[in-house]
Amino acid sequence: MSNAKDERRPAGELEAAVMAALWAADVPLTPGRVQTEIASGLARTTVSTILSRLYDKGIVGRRPQGRGYAYYPEQDAAGLTARRMHSALDRDRNSDRETVLARFVAQLKRDDEQLLRHLLEGDER
């Protein structure tokens, strides 16, 4: 028999739900408000932990509100994706960066490759 606590969601999925709530909000949100917005059945303490970890990573900012904090995104979704790509590239300092980047480019769809070429050439769209 499976227990709900045994069916853990991946941390990335929880972080994504929290970030989606923050991006959708016009104002910083408290953990309780984030909990309400994502309506996932997560405990407020779990949401607080996720927000604290995102803060420690520099992904969200916070400001004092009441006895706790209200959180806001430091980057939009595109900026966060770019940050994750940089982190993945920097994670293994022993890897051959040239080979990693060459394989990344080789696996791009044709339209993405053309867009990347334009961006690298300074042809802003």
PDB file of C-alpha atoms in Angstrom:
ATOM      1  CA  MET A   1       0.000   0.000   0.000  1.00  0.00           C
ATOM      2  CA  SER A   2       1.424   3.353  -1.070  1.00  0.00           C
ATOM      3  CA  ASN A   3       1.477   6.280   1.312  1.00  0.00           C
ATOM      4  CA  ALA A   4       1.154   9.864  -0.008  1.00  0.00           C
ATOM      5  CA  LYS A   5       4.357  10.795   1.809  1.00  0.00           C
ATOM      6  CA  ASP A   6       6.171   8.018  -0.064  1.00  0.00           C
ATOM      7  CA  GLU A   7       5.164   9.490  -3.415  1.00  0.00           C
ATOM      8  CA  ARG A   8       7.594  12.367  -3.479  1.00  0.00           C
ATOM      9  CA  ARG A   9       7.689  14.747  -6.391  1.00  0.00           C
ATOM     10  CA  PRO A  10      11.047  15.704  -7.842  1.00  0.00           C
ATOM     11  CA  ALA A  11      12.486  18.909  -6.343  1.00  0.00           C
ATOM     12  CA  GLY A  12      12.634  20.497  -9.799  1.00  0.00           C
ATOM     13  CA  GLU A  13       8.898  20.015 -10.238  1.00  0.00           C
ATOM     14  CA  LEU A  14       8.153  21.668  -6.909  1.00  0.00           C
ATOM     15  CA  GLU A  15      10.537  24.543  -7.634  1.00  0.00           C
ATOM     16  CA  ALA A  16       8.910  25.009 -11.049  1.00  0.00           C
ATOM     17  CA  ALA A  17       5.441  25.236  -9.475  1.00  0.00           C
ATOM     18  CA  VAL A  18       6.660  27.769  -6.916  1.00  0.00           C
ATOM     19  CA  MET A  19       8.394  29.837  -9.604  1.00  0.00           C
ATOM     20  CA  ALA A  20       5.269  29.774 -11.791  1.00  0.00           C
ATOM     21  CA  ALA A  21       3.260  31.201  -8.885  1.00  0.00           C
ATOM     22  CA  LEU A  22       5.831  33.934  -8.285  1.00  0.00           C
ATOM     23  CA  TRP A  23       6.034  34.862 -11.987  1.00  0.00           C
ATOM     24  CA  ALA A  24       2.235  35.082 -12.187  1.00  0.00           C
ATOM     25  CA  ALA A  25       2.003  37.410  -9.183  1.00  0.00           C
ATOM     26  CA  ASP A  26       2.283  41.176  -9.417  1.00  0.00           C
ATOM     27  CA  VAL A  27       3.621  41.442  -5.879  1.00  0.00           C
ATOM     28  CA  PRO A  28       5.980  39.442  -3.652  1.00  0.00           C
ATOM     29  CA  LEU A  29       4.262  36.429  -2.070  1.00  0.00           C
ATOM     30  CA  THR A  30       4.534  34.922   1.387  1.00  0.00           C
ATOM     31  CA  PRO A  31       4.981  31.143   1.669  1.00  0.00           C
ATOM     32  CA  GLY A  32       1.326  30.838   2.700  1.00  0.00           C
ATOM     33  CA  ARG A  33       0.194  32.729  -0.367  1.00  0.00           C
ATOM     34  CA  VAL A  34       2.434  30.614  -2.618  1.00  0.00           C
ATOM     35  CA  GLN A  35       0.925  27.512  -1.013  1.00  0.00           C
ATOM     36  CA  THR A  36      -2.560  28.786  -1.857  1.00  0.00           C
ATOM     37  CA  GLU A  37      -1.583  29.713  -5.418  1.00  0.00           C
ATOM     38  CA  ILE A  38      -0.093  26.319  -6.295  1.00  0.00           C
ATOM     39  CA  ALA A  39      -2.939  24.420  -4.588  1.00  0.00           C
ATOM     40  CA  SER A  40      -0.911  21.235  -4.491  1.00  0.00           C
ATOM     41  CA  GLY A  41      -1.560  20.035  -0.966  1.00  0.00           C
ATOM     42  CA  LEU A  42       1.994  20.886   0.096  1.00  0.00           C
ATOM     43  CA  ALA A  43       2.522  21.943   3.686  1.00  0.00           C
ATOM     44  CA  ARG A  44       3.400  25.593   4.219  1.00  0.00           C
ATOM     45  CA  THR A  45       6.681  24.481   5.801  1.00  0.00           C
ATOM     46  CA  THR A  46       7.537  22.597   2.598  1.00  0.00           C
ATOM     47  CA  VAL A  47       6.817  25.699   0.525  1.00  0.00           C
ATOM     48  CA  SER A  48       8.955  27.746   2.956  1.00  0.00           C
ATOM     49  CA  THR A  49      11.818  25.281   2.536  1.00  0.00           C
ATOM     50  CA  ILE A  50      11.576  25.444  -1.260  1.00  0.00           C
ATOM     51  CA  LEU A  51      11.555  29.251  -1.167  1.00  0.00           C
ATOM     52  CA  SER A  52      14.550  29.323   1.205  1.00  0.00           C
ATOM     53  CA  ARG A  53      16.506  27.041  -1.109  1.00  0.00           C
ATOM     54  CA  LEU A  54      15.589  29.174  -4.132  1.00  0.00           C
ATOM     55  CA  TYR A  55      16.721  32.235  -2.174  1.00  0.00           C
ATOM     56  CA  ASP A  56      20.028  30.560  -1.273  1.00  0.00           C
ATOM     57  CA  LYS A  57      20.559  29.810  -4.986  1.00  0.00           C
ATOM     58  CA  GLY A  58      19.878  33.455  -5.882  1.00  0.00           C
ATOM     59  CA  ILE A  59      16.809  32.561  -7.935  1.00  0.00           C
ATOM     60  CA  VAL A  60      14.372  34.528  -5.774  1.00  0.00           C
ATOM     61  CA  GLY A  61      14.720  37.601  -3.627  1.00  0.00           C
ATOM     62  CA  ARG A  62      12.845  38.338  -0.427  1.00  0.00           C
ATOM     63  CA  ARG A  63      11.779  41.235   1.717  1.00  0.00           C
ATOM     64  CA  PRO A  64      10.568  41.278   5.303  1.00  0.00           C
ATOM     65  CA  GLN A  65       6.820  41.019   5.695  1.00  0.00           C
ATOM     66  CA  GLY A  66       5.211  40.467   9.061  1.00  0.00           C
ATOM     67  CA  ARG A  67       7.180  37.875  10.999  1.00  0.00           C
ATOM     68  CA  GLY A  68       8.565  36.290   7.838  1.00  0.00           C
ATOM     69  CA  TYR A  69       9.359  37.129   4.252  1.00  0.00           C
ATOM     70  CA  ALA A  70       7.600  37.735   0.970  1.00  0.00           C
ATOM     71  CA  TYR A  71       9.410  36.342  -2.070  1.00  0.00           C
ATOM     72  CA  TYR A  72       9.745  37.532  -5.658  1.00  0.00           C
ATOM     73  CA  PRO A  73      11.552  36.155  -8.717  1.00  0.00           C
ATOM     74  CA  GLU A  74      14.991  37.583  -9.492  1.00  0.00           C
ATOM     75  CA  GLN A  75      14.766  36.463 -13.125  1.00  0.00           C
ATOM     76  CA  ASP A  76      12.146  35.655 -15.719  1.00  0.00           C
ATOM     77  CA  ALA A  77      11.759  32.113 -17.061  1.00  0.00           C
ATOM     78  CA  ALA A  78      14.220  32.672 -19.926  1.00  0.00           C
ATOM     79  CA  GLY A  79      16.843  34.063 -17.551  1.00  0.00           C
ATOM     80  CA  LEU A  80      16.433  31.092 -15.235  1.00  0.00           C
ATOM     81  CA  THR A  81      16.837  28.633 -18.114  1.00  0.00           C
ATOM     82  CA  ALA A  82      19.991  30.430 -19.242  1.00  0.00           C
ATOM     83  CA  ARG A  83      21.330  30.309 -15.676  1.00  0.00           C
ATOM     84  CA  ARG A  84      20.692  26.556 -15.511  1.00  0.00           C
ATOM     85  CA  MET A  85      22.488  26.045 -18.823  1.00  0.00           C
ATOM     86  CA  HIS A  86      25.515  27.939 -17.480  1.00  0.00           C
ATOM     87  CA  SER A  87      25.415  25.936 -14.246  1.00  0.00           C
ATOM     88  CA  ALA A  88      25.353  22.656 -16.160  1.00  0.00           C
ATOM     89  CA  LEU A  89      28.296  23.770 -18.258  1.00  0.00           C
ATOM     90  CA  ASP A  90      30.277  24.936 -15.218  1.00  0.00           C
ATOM     91  CA  ARG A  91      29.459  21.925 -13.032  1.00  0.00           C
ATOM     92  CA  ASP A  92      32.141  19.628 -14.438  1.00  0.00           C
ATOM     93  CA  ARG A  93      35.345  21.630 -14.537  1.00  0.00           C
ATOM     94  CA  ASN A  94      37.220  18.603 -15.932  1.00  0.00           C
ATOM     95  CA  SER A  95      35.087  18.369 -19.067  1.00  0.00           C
ATOM     96  CA  ASP A  96      36.251  19.638 -22.426  1.00  0.00           C
ATOM     97  CA  ARG A  97      34.141  22.790 -22.858  1.00  0.00           C
ATOM     98  CA  GLU A  98      34.783  22.935 -26.574  1.00  0.00           C
ATOM     99  CA  THR A  99      33.471  19.397 -27.054  1.00  0.00           C
ATOM    100  CA  VAL A 100      30.450  20.026 -24.818  1.00  0.00           C
ATOM    101  CA  LEU A 101      29.529  23.214 -26.683  1.00  0.00           C
ATOM    102  CA  ALA A 102      30.157  21.593 -30.093  1.00  0.00           C
ATOM    103  CA  ARG A 103      27.823  18.719 -29.213  1.00  0.00           C
ATOM    104  CA  PHE A 104      25.226  21.118 -27.866  1.00  0.00           C
ATOM    105  CA  VAL A 105      25.239  23.071 -31.125  1.00  0.00           C
ATOM    106  CA  ALA A 106      25.226  19.883 -33.204  1.00  0.00           C
ATOM    107  CA  GLN A 107      22.057  18.738 -31.435  1.00  0.00           C
ATOM    108  CA  LEU A 108      20.151  22.005 -31.969  1.00  0.00           C
ATOM    109  CA  LYS A 109      17.212  22.110 -34.327  1.00  0.00           C
ATOM    110  CA  ARG A 110      18.021  23.978 -37.527  1.00  0.00           C
ATOM    111  CA  ASP A 111      15.931  27.040 -36.546  1.00  0.00           C
ATOM    112  CA  ASP A 112      17.589  27.205 -33.118  1.00  0.00           C
ATOM    113  CA  GLU A 113      21.031  26.903 -34.673  1.00  0.00           C
ATOM    114  CA  GLN A 114      20.283  29.786 -37.033  1.00  0.00           C
ATOM    115  CA  LEU A 115      18.958  31.895 -34.168  1.00  0.00           C
ATOM    116  CA  LEU A 116      22.078  31.177 -32.115  1.00  0.00           C
ATOM    117  CA  ARG A 117      24.292  32.166 -35.069  1.00  0.00           C
ATOM    118  CA  HIS A 118      22.427  35.481 -35.398  1.00  0.00           C
ATOM    119  CA  LEU A 119      22.761  36.157 -31.681  1.00  0.00           C
ATOM    120  CA  LEU A 120      26.474  35.360 -31.669  1.00  0.00           C
ATOM    121  CA  GLU A 121      27.003  37.633 -34.659  1.00  0.00           C
ATOM    122  CA  GLY A 122      25.287  40.438 -32.756  1.00  0.00           C
ATOM    123  CA  ASP A 123      22.201  40.473 -34.946  1.00  0.00           C
ATOM    124  CA  GLU A 124      19.704  41.299 -32.177  1.00  0.00           C
ATOM    125  CA  ARG A 125      16.081  40.602 -33.020  1.00  0.00           C
TER     126      ARG A 125
END
